[in-house]
Amino acid sequence: MSSGPPPVISVIMPVYNAAPGLEAALAGLWAQRPAPYAPLPPFEVIAVDDGSTDDGPALLEAAAARETRLRVLRLPHRGIAKALNAGLAAARGVYLARMDADDTLHPERLARQAAHLDADPGLYLSASCVNFGGDAVTAHGFAHFVDWQNSLRTPEDIARQRFRDTPVCHPSVMFRREAVERWGGYADGDFPEDWELWLRWLDAGARMEKLSPRLLTWNDPPDRATRADARYREAACNELRAFWLARALARANPFHPEVWVLGAGRMARRRLAPLWQHGIRPAAYIDIDPRKIGNRVGNVPVLPRAALPKPGRCRILNALTAHGAAEEAARWLESAGHGPDDWLLV
């Protein structure tokens, strides 16, 4: 296969003990078809087996014997970042698509995303909205997160809200090889490898956009990495956010290093605590709870909303985390005249 003409798309799929969903994931790839006004470019699938100990390696070898578009890389178990970088190094396509071994995809996904990138040479990453493949009742927090992520579609929304959480679903993306060549591949550290990549690329000015069709079903198995891997724990995410948020504020906050924080609760304070280690200084916490107003947190006053400076006179971090609270605060900020340049969701 490596001696043939290079494909346009390389699908990179890390595999680690994922035998139960592997055949369905591969079947979805072989079922890819053209979309209206969007041909299906030639593609290859690079399955990177990260030292699996289940039936996955045998399933992959059997699939590769039947399907010439599948290449299997066998590695000792070293973690997802190294597996992904091995896939990037082996990929021959100009467009690099991600896929997880426990997810399923729409039959027009590759055609639509390739057409999306073809149509806009300044776009570096095409994501899509996704279906939540889990129980929305028992996993309501994750289901709400998927809804929030699906709401971020424009490059502006993705860039502005990138500090809240990862703004695109990792296995739904297709990006240009040029992005990796310019800004690097996956970093391997004590943080979510996908969010770190998006934060780094967005900080460099990469434009990302999301297609509204739901081109992937993002399944929610009990051993999903965001539950089982320490790199996805709250403290690791807070440290990662703080590093890139501090860079952005230093560059774009005319009142640097001062910010005003919406939310004086324990979660908001814990979320932003690492930010203060980067030299950012909270002028005050703004809250609506009368039990908090008038107190001081680390010598920082907790004030009512009426104390917030007028639009254009401060930079605001909306750090509210209770369900619906950040959205209500965003509406209040808009009604008070604070525009997109005045505040960030974090």
Coordinates of C-alpha atoms in Angstrom, one line a residue:
M1 CA 0.0 0.0 0.0
S2 CA 2.8 2.4 0.8
S3 CA 4.0 2.2 -2.8
G4 CA 0.7 3.4 -4.3
P5 CA -0.5 6.9 -4.8
P6 CA -1.0 8.7 -1.5
P7 CA -4.5 9.1 -0.2
V8 CA -6.1 12.5 0.4
I9 CA -7.3 11.6 3.9
S10 CA -5.5 9.6 6.6
V11 CA -7.8 8.5 9.4
I12 CA -5.9 8.0 12.6
M13 CA -7.5 5.6 15.1
P14 CA -5.7 4.7 18.4
V15 CA -6.7 1.4 19.8
Y16 CA -6.2 0.1 23.3
N17 CA -8.3 -2.8 24.6
A18 CA -11.2 -1.6 22.4
A19 CA -12.3 -4.9 20.9
P20 CA -16.1 -4.6 21.8
G21 CA -16.6 -1.6 19.6
L22 CA -13.8 -2.0 17.1
E23 CA -15.7 -3.9 14.3
A24 CA -18.5 -1.3 14.3
A25 CA -16.0 1.6 14.1
L26 CA -14.3 0.0 11.1
A27 CA -17.6 -0.9 9.4
G28 CA -18.5 2.8 9.6
L29 CA -15.3 3.7 7.8
W30 CA -15.7 1.2 5.0
A31 CA -19.3 2.4 4.6
Q32 CA -18.1 6.0 3.8
R33 CA -19.8 7.4 0.7
P34 CA -19.9 10.7 -1.3
A35 CA -22.2 13.5 0.0
P36 CA -24.3 15.7 -2.2
Y37 CA -21.9 17.9 -4.2
A38 CA -19.0 16.4 -2.2
P39 CA -17.0 13.5 -3.6
L40 CA -15.4 11.0 -1.3
P41 CA -11.6 11.4 -1.6
P42 CA -9.3 8.4 -1.4
F43 CA -8.5 7.6 2.2
E44 CA -6.5 5.3 4.4
V45 CA -7.1 4.2 8.0
I46 CA -4.1 3.9 10.3
A47 CA -5.0 1.9 13.4
V48 CA -2.4 2.3 16.1
D49 CA -2.6 -0.5 18.5
D50 CA -1.2 0.8 21.8
G51 CA -0.2 -2.5 23.3
S52 CA -3.7 -4.0 23.6
T53 CA -4.1 -7.2 25.7
D54 CA -7.6 -8.1 24.4
D55 CA -8.8 -9.5 21.1
G56 CA -8.3 -6.1 19.3
P57 CA -5.0 -6.9 17.7
A58 CA -6.4 -10.1 16.1
L59 CA -9.5 -8.3 14.9
L60 CA -7.2 -5.6 13.3
E61 CA -5.0 -8.1 11.6
A62 CA -8.1 -9.9 10.2
A63 CA -9.6 -6.7 9.0
A64 CA -6.3 -5.6 7.4
A65 CA -6.2 -8.9 5.5
R66 CA -9.6 -8.0 4.0
E67 CA -9.2 -4.3 3.5
T68 CA -6.2 -2.8 1.8
R69 CA -7.0 0.7 3.0
L70 CA -6.2 -0.4 6.6
R71 CA -2.7 -0.2 8.0
V72 CA -2.0 -1.5 11.5
L73 CA 0.9 -0.2 13.7
R74 CA 1.7 -2.3 16.7
L75 CA 3.3 -0.4 19.6
P76 CA 4.1 -1.2 23.2
H77 CA 1.7 0.5 25.6
R78 CA 2.9 4.1 26.0
G79 CA -0.4 6.1 26.1
I80 CA -2.6 7.9 23.6
A81 CA -0.4 10.9 22.9
K82 CA 2.5 8.7 21.7
A83 CA 0.1 6.5 19.7
L84 CA -1.4 9.5 18.0
N85 CA 2.0 10.9 17.1
A86 CA 3.0 7.5 15.6
G87 CA -0.2 7.7 13.5
L88 CA 0.6 11.3 12.4
A89 CA 4.2 10.2 11.4
A90 CA 2.8 7.3 9.4
A91 CA 0.0 9.2 7.7
R92 CA 0.3 10.0 4.0
G93 CA -2.8 12.2 3.6
V94 CA -2.9 16.0 3.4
Y95 CA -6.0 15.9 5.6
L96 CA -5.8 14.0 8.9
A97 CA -9.0 12.8 10.5
R98 CA -9.4 11.4 14.0
M99 CA -11.5 8.4 15.0
D100 CA -11.8 6.5 18.2
A101 CA -12.2 2.7 18.2
D102 CA -15.4 2.9 20.3
D103 CA -17.3 5.5 18.2
T104 CA -19.4 5.3 15.1
L105 CA -19.6 7.7 12.2
H106 CA -22.0 9.1 9.7
P107 CA -21.5 7.6 6.2
E108 CA -20.8 11.1 4.7
R109 CA -18.5 12.3 7.4
L110 CA -15.2 12.1 5.5
A111 CA -16.6 13.6 2.3
R112 CA -18.3 16.5 4.0
Q113 CA -15.3 17.4 6.1
A114 CA -12.9 17.2 3.2
A115 CA -15.2 19.5 1.2
H116 CA -15.3 21.9 4.1
L117 CA -11.6 22.2 4.2
D118 CA -11.4 22.4 0.4
A119 CA -13.8 25.3 0.3
D120 CA -11.8 27.4 2.8
P121 CA -8.0 27.4 2.4
G122 CA -7.7 29.5 5.6
L123 CA -9.5 26.9 7.7
Y124 CA -7.2 24.5 9.6
L125 CA -9.6 22.2 11.3
S126 CA -13.1 21.0 10.5
A127 CA -15.1 19.5 13.3
S128 CA -18.7 18.4 13.4
C129 CA -21.5 18.3 15.9
V130 CA -22.0 14.8 17.4
N131 CA -24.6 12.6 18.9
F132 CA -24.2 11.6 22.5
G133 CA -24.0 7.8 22.6
G134 CA -24.8 7.3 26.3
D135 CA -27.5 7.5 28.8
A136 CA -28.4 11.2 29.1
V137 CA -30.1 10.6 32.5
T138 CA -27.3 8.8 34.3
A139 CA -24.6 10.7 32.5
H140 CA -26.4 14.1 32.4
G141 CA -23.2 16.1 33.0
F142 CA -21.5 14.6 30.0
A143 CA -24.7 15.0 27.9
H144 CA -24.9 18.6 28.9
F145 CA -21.2 19.0 27.9
V146 CA -21.9 17.6 24.5
D147 CA -24.8 20.0 24.0
W148 CA -22.5 22.9 24.9
Q149 CA -19.8 21.7 22.6
N150 CA -22.3 21.3 19.8
S151 CA -23.4 24.9 20.2
L152 CA -19.9 26.2 19.3
R153 CA -19.8 26.2 15.5
T154 CA -18.2 29.4 14.3
P155 CA -14.4 30.1 14.5
E156 CA -15.2 33.0 16.7
D157 CA -17.3 31.0 19.2
I158 CA -14.7 28.2 19.3
A159 CA -11.9 30.6 19.9
R160 CA -13.7 32.7 22.5
Q161 CA -14.9 29.7 24.6
R162 CA -11.9 27.5 24.3
F163 CA -10.9 28.2 28.0
R164 CA -14.2 26.8 29.4
D165 CA -13.4 23.2 28.1
T166 CA -12.3 21.5 25.0
P167 CA -14.4 23.2 22.3
V168 CA -14.4 20.4 19.7
C169 CA -15.0 16.7 20.0
H170 CA -11.6 15.1 19.4
P171 CA -12.7 12.0 17.4
S172 CA -14.9 14.3 15.2
V173 CA -12.1 16.4 13.7
M174 CA -10.3 16.6 10.4
F175 CA -7.3 18.9 10.1
R176 CA -4.7 19.9 7.7
R177 CA -1.3 18.3 7.8
E178 CA 0.1 21.8 7.6
A179 CA -1.3 22.5 11.1
V180 CA 0.9 19.8 12.5
E181 CA 3.9 21.0 10.5
R182 CA 3.5 24.6 11.7
W183 CA 2.4 24.1 15.4
G184 CA 3.3 20.6 16.3
G185 CA 1.5 17.4 17.1
Y186 CA 0.3 16.0 20.4
A187 CA 2.2 16.8 23.6
D188 CA 2.5 14.1 26.2
G189 CA 2.1 15.4 29.7
D190 CA -0.1 15.8 32.7
F191 CA -3.1 17.2 30.8
P192 CA -5.7 16.2 28.2
E193 CA -3.8 15.8 25.0
D194 CA -6.6 17.1 22.7
W195 CA -7.4 20.2 24.7
E196 CA -3.7 21.1 24.9
L197 CA -3.5 20.8 21.1
W198 CA -6.5 23.0 20.4
L199 CA -5.3 25.6 22.9
R200 CA -1.9 25.7 21.4
W201 CA -3.1 25.9 17.8
L202 CA -5.8 28.5 18.6
D203 CA -3.2 30.6 20.5
A204 CA -1.2 30.6 17.3
G205 CA -4.2 31.8 15.3
A206 CA -5.6 28.6 13.8
R207 CA -9.2 28.9 12.5
M208 CA -11.5 26.0 13.5
E209 CA -15.1 25.6 12.4
K210 CA -17.8 23.0 13.1
L211 CA -20.3 21.5 10.7
S212 CA -23.8 21.4 12.1
P213 CA -24.7 17.9 10.9
R214 CA -24.0 15.2 13.6
L215 CA -21.3 13.2 11.8
L216 CA -20.2 11.1 14.7
T217 CA -21.8 9.2 17.6
W218 CA -19.6 9.9 20.6
N219 CA -20.1 6.8 22.8
D220 CA -19.7 6.8 26.6
P221 CA -18.2 3.5 27.8
P222 CA -17.5 3.2 31.6
D223 CA -13.7 3.1 30.9
R224 CA -13.7 6.3 28.8
A225 CA -10.4 8.1 29.3
T226 CA -12.0 11.2 30.7
R227 CA -13.1 9.1 33.7
A228 CA -10.2 6.7 34.0
D229 CA -7.1 8.7 33.1
A230 CA -5.5 11.0 35.7
R231 CA -4.6 13.5 32.9
Y232 CA -8.2 14.4 32.7
R233 CA -8.7 15.1 36.4
E234 CA -10.0 18.6 37.4
A235 CA -6.6 19.8 38.7
A236 CA -4.8 18.9 35.5
C237 CA -7.5 20.8 33.4
N238 CA -7.2 23.8 35.7
E239 CA -3.5 24.0 35.3
L240 CA -3.7 23.7 31.5
R241 CA -6.4 26.3 31.3
A242 CA -4.4 28.7 33.4
F243 CA -1.3 28.5 31.3
W244 CA -3.0 29.4 28.0
L245 CA -5.5 31.8 29.5
A246 CA -2.6 33.8 31.1
R247 CA -0.9 34.0 27.7
A248 CA -4.1 35.3 26.1
L249 CA -4.8 37.8 28.8
A250 CA -1.2 39.1 28.7
R251 CA -1.6 39.7 25.0
A252 CA -5.2 41.1 24.8
N253 CA -6.3 42.5 28.2
P254 CA -5.8 46.3 28.2
F255 CA -6.1 46.2 32.0
H256 CA -3.5 43.5 32.4
P257 CA -2.9 41.9 34.9
E258 CA -6.2 42.8 36.5
V259 CA -9.5 40.8 35.9
W260 CA -12.9 40.8 37.5
V261 CA -14.4 37.3 38.2
L262 CA -18.1 36.4 38.0
G263 CA -18.6 33.7 40.6
A264 CA -17.2 33.5 44.2
G265 CA -18.2 29.9 44.8
R266 CA -15.7 27.2 45.7
M267 CA -15.7 25.7 42.2
A268 CA -15.0 29.0 40.5
R269 CA -12.2 29.8 42.9
R270 CA -10.6 26.3 42.5
R271 CA -10.9 26.6 38.7
L272 CA -9.0 29.9 38.6
A273 CA -6.5 29.3 41.5
P274 CA -3.7 28.3 39.1
L275 CA -4.2 31.4 37.1
W276 CA -3.1 33.7 39.9
Q277 CA 0.3 31.8 39.9
H278 CA 0.9 33.3 36.4
G279 CA 0.7 36.8 37.6
I280 CA -2.9 37.5 36.8
R281 CA -4.6 39.5 39.6
P282 CA -8.3 39.4 40.5
A283 CA -9.7 42.9 41.3
A284 CA -12.9 41.3 42.8
Y285 CA -15.3 38.5 42.7
I286 CA -18.8 39.4 41.6
D287 CA -21.7 37.3 43.0
I288 CA -25.4 37.4 43.5
D289 CA -25.5 35.4 46.7
P290 CA -26.1 37.8 49.7
R291 CA -24.3 35.3 52.0
K292 CA -21.0 35.8 50.0
I293 CA -21.3 39.5 49.2
G294 CA -19.2 41.6 51.6
N295 CA -16.8 38.8 52.3
R296 CA -13.2 38.6 51.2
V297 CA -11.5 35.6 49.6
G298 CA -7.7 35.7 49.9
N299 CA -8.0 39.4 50.5
V300 CA -10.1 39.8 47.4
P301 CA -13.5 41.4 48.0
V302 CA -16.8 39.7 47.0
L303 CA -19.0 42.4 45.5
P304 CA -22.5 42.6 44.0
R305 CA -23.1 42.9 40.3
A306 CA -23.8 46.7 40.6
A307 CA -20.1 47.1 41.5
L308 CA -18.8 45.8 38.2
P309 CA -17.1 48.6 36.2
K310 CA -18.9 50.0 33.1
P311 CA -18.4 48.3 29.7
G312 CA -15.0 48.9 28.2
R313 CA -13.4 49.5 31.6
C314 CA -12.5 46.0 32.8
R315 CA -11.9 42.5 31.6
I316 CA -14.3 39.9 33.0
L317 CA -13.9 36.1 33.5
N318 CA -17.2 34.3 33.7
A319 CA -16.3 31.4 35.9
L320 CA -19.8 30.3 37.0
T321 CA -20.2 26.5 36.8
A322 CA -23.7 25.6 38.1
H323 CA -26.0 24.4 35.4
G324 CA -27.3 27.4 33.5
A325 CA -25.5 30.0 35.7
A326 CA -22.9 31.0 33.1
E327 CA -25.5 31.3 30.5
E328 CA -27.7 33.6 32.7
A329 CA -24.6 35.7 33.5
A330 CA -23.8 36.0 29.8
R331 CA -27.3 37.3 29.2
W332 CA -26.9 39.8 32.1
L333 CA -23.6 41.0 30.7
E334 CA -25.1 41.6 27.3
S335 CA -28.0 43.5 28.8
A336 CA -25.6 45.6 30.8
G337 CA -23.7 46.5 27.6
H338 CA -20.7 44.3 27.9
G339 CA -19.6 43.1 24.5
P340 CA -17.5 40.1 23.4
D341 CA -14.3 42.0 24.0
D342 CA -15.2 42.6 27.6
W343 CA -15.4 39.1 28.9
L344 CA -14.4 35.4 28.5
L345 CA -16.1 32.2 29.6
V346 CA -13.7 30.2 31.6

